[in-house]
Short mmCIF file of N, CA and C in Angstrom, two decimals:
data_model
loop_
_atom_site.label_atom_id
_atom_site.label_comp_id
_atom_site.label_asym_id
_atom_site.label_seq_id
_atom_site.Cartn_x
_atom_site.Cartn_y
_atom_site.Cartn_z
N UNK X 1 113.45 146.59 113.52
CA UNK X 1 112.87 145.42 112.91
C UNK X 1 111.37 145.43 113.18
N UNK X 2 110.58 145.37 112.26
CA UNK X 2 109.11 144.79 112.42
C UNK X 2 108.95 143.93 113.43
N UNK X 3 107.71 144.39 114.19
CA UNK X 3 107.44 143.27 114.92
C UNK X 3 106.07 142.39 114.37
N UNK X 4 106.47 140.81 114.30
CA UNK X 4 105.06 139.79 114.01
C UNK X 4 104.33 139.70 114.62
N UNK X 5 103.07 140.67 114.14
CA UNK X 5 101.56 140.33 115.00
C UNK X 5 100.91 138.94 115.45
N UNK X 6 101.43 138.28 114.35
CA UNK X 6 100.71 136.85 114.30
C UNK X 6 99.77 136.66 113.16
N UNK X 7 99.33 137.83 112.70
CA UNK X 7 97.64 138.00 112.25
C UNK X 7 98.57 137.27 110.68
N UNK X 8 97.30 136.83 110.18
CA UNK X 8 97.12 136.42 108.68
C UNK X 8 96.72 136.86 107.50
N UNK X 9 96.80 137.06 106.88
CA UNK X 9 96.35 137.80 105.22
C UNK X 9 95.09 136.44 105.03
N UNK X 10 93.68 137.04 104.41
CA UNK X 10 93.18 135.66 104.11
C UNK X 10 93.78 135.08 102.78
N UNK X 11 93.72 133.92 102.96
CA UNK X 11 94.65 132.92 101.23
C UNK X 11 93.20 132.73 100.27
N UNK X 12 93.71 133.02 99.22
CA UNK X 12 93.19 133.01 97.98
C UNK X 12 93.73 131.64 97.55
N UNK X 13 93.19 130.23 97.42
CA UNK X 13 93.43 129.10 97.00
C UNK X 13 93.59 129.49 95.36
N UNK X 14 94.26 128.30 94.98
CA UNK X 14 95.51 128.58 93.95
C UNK X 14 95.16 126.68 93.55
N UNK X 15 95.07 126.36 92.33
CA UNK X 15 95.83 124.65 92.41
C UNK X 15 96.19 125.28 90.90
N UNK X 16 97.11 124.23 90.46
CA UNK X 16 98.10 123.96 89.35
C UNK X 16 98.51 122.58 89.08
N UNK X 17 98.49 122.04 87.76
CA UNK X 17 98.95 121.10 87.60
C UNK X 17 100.40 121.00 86.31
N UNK X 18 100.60 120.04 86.39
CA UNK X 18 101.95 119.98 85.63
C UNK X 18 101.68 118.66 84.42
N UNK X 19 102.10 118.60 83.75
CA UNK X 19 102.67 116.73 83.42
C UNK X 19 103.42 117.26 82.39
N UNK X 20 104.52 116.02 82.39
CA UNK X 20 105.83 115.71 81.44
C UNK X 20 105.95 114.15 80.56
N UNK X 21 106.05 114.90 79.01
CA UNK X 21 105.92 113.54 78.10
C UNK X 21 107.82 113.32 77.86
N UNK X 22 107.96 112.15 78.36
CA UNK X 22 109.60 112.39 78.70
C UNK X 22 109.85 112.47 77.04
N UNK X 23 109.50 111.26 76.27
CA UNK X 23 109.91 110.83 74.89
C UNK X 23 110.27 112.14 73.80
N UNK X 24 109.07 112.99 74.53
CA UNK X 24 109.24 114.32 73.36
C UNK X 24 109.54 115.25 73.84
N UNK X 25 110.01 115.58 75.26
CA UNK X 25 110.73 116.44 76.07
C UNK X 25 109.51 117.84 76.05
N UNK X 26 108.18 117.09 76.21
CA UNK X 26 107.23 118.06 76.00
C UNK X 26 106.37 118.58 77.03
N UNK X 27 105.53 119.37 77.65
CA UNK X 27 105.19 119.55 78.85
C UNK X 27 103.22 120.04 78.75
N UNK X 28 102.85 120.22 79.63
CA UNK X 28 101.03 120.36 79.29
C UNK X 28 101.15 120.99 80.81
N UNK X 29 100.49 121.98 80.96
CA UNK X 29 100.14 123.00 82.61
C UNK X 29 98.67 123.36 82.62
N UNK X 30 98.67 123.70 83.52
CA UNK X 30 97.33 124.23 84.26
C UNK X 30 97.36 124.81 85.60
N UNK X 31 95.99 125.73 85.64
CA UNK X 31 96.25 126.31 86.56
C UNK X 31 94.92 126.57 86.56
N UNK X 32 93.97 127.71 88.21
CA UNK X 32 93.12 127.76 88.06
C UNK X 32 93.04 128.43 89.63
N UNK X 33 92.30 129.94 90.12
CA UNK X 33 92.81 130.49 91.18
C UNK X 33 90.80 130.54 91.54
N UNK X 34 90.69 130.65 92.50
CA UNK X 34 89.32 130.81 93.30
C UNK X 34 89.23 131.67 94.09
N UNK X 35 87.90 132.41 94.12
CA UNK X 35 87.53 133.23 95.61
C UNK X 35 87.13 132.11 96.55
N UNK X 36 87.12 132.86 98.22
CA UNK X 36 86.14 131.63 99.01
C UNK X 36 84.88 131.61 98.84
N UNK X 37 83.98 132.24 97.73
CA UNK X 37 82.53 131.98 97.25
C UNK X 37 82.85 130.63 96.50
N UNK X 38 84.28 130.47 95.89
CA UNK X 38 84.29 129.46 94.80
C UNK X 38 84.30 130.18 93.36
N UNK X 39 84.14 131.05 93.00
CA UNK X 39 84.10 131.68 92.22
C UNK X 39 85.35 131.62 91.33
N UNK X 40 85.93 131.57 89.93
CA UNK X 40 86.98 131.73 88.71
C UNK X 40 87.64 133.04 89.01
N UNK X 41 88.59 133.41 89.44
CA UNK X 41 89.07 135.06 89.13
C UNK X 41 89.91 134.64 88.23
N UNK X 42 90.55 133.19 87.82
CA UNK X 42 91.61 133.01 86.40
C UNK X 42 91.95 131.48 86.28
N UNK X 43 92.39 131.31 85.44
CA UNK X 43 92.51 129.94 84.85
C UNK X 43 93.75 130.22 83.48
N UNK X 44 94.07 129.20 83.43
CA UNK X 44 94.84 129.20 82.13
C UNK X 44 95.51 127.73 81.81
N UNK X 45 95.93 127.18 80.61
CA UNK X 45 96.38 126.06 80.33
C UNK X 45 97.25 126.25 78.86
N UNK X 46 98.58 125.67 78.96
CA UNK X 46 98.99 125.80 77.97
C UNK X 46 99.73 124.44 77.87
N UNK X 47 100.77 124.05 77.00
CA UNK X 47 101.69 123.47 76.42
C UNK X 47 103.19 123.55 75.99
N UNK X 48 104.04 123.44 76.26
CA UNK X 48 105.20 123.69 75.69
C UNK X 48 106.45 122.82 75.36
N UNK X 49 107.23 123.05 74.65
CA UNK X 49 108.12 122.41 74.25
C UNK X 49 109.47 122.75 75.36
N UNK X 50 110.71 121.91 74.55
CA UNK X 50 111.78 121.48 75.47
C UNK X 50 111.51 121.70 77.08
N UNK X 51 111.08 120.75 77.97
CA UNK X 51 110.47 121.11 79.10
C UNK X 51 111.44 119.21 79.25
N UNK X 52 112.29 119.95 80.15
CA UNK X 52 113.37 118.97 80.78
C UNK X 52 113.07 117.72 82.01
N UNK X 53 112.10 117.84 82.73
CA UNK X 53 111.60 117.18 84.10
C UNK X 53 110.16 117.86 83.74
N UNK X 54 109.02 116.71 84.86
CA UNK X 54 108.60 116.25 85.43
C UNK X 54 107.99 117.95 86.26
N UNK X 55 109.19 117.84 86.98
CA UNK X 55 109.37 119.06 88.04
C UNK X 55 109.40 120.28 87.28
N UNK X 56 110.02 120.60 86.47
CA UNK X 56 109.82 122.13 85.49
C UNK X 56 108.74 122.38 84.81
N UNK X 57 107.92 121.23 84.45
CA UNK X 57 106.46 121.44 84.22
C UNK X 57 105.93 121.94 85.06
N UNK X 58 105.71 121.09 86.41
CA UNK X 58 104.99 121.55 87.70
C UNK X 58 105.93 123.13 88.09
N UNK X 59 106.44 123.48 88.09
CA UNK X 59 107.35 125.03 88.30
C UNK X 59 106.47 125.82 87.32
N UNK X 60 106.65 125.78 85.98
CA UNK X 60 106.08 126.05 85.27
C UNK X 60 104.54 126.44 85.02
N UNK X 61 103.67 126.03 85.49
CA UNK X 61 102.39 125.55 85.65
C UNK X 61 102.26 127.11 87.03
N UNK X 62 103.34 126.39 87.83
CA UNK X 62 102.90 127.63 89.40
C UNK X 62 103.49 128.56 89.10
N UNK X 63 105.03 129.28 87.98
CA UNK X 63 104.70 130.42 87.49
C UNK X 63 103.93 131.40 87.11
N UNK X 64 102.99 130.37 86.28
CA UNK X 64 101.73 131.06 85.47
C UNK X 64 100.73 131.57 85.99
N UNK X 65 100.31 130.96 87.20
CA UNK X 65 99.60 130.95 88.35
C UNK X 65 100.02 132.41 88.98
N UNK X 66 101.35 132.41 89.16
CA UNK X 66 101.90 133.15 90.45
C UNK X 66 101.96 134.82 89.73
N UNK X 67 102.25 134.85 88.15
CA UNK X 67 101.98 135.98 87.22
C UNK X 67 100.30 136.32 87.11
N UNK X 68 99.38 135.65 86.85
CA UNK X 68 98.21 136.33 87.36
C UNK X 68 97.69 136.51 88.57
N UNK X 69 98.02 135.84 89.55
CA UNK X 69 98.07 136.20 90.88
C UNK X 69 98.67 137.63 91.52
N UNK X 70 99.96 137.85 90.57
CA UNK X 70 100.16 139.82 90.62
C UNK X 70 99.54 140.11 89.71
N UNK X 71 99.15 139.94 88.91
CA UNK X 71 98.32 140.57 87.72
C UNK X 71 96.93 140.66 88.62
N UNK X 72 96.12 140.51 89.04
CA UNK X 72 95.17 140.39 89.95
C UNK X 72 95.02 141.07 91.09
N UNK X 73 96.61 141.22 91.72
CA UNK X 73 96.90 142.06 92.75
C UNK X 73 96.77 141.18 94.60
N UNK X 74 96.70 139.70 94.41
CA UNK X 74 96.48 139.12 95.40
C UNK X 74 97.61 139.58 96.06
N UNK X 75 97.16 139.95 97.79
CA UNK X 75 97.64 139.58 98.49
C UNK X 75 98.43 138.25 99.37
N UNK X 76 98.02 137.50 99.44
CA UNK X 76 98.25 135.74 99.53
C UNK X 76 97.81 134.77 99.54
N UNK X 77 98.00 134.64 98.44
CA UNK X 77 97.89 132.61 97.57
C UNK X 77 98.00 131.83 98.55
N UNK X 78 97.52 130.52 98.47
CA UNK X 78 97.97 129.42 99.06
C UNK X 78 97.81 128.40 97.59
N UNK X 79 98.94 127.78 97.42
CA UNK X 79 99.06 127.21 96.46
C UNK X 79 99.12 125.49 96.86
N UNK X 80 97.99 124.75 95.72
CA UNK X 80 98.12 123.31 96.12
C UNK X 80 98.41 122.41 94.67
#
């Protein structure tokens, strides 16, 4: 078994947002990843249909996130 150094990967901050229009079962995401200069390495925002909860938006939203985040090749996110 591996042994845990302790040590840390530095985190690449991550935020995402979600929202859910219940009436039309419709959903709106975002996302948006930073260096610690502050710097854009990605962003994205979309929309979609049949989107069931609240919560599958926000899932949704940190998918998208979490696919350019390997697309990018990060080592570890911290997602807020």
């Amino acid at each position: 078994m591996a042994k845990h150094t302790g040590k840390r990967l530095p985190s690449t901050p991550c935020w995402t947002d979600g929202a859910w229009k219940e009436t039309e079962l419709a959903g709106g995401m975002g996302w948006i990843i930073k260096n610690a200069a502050g710097e854009v390495l990605g962003r994205g925002a979309a929309s979609r249909s049949h989107v069931s909860s609240a919560l599958m938006a926000e899932a949704l939203a940190m998918r998208e996130a979490l696919k350019k985040a390997k697309e990018l090749d990060l080592q570890s996110l911290q997602v807020f």
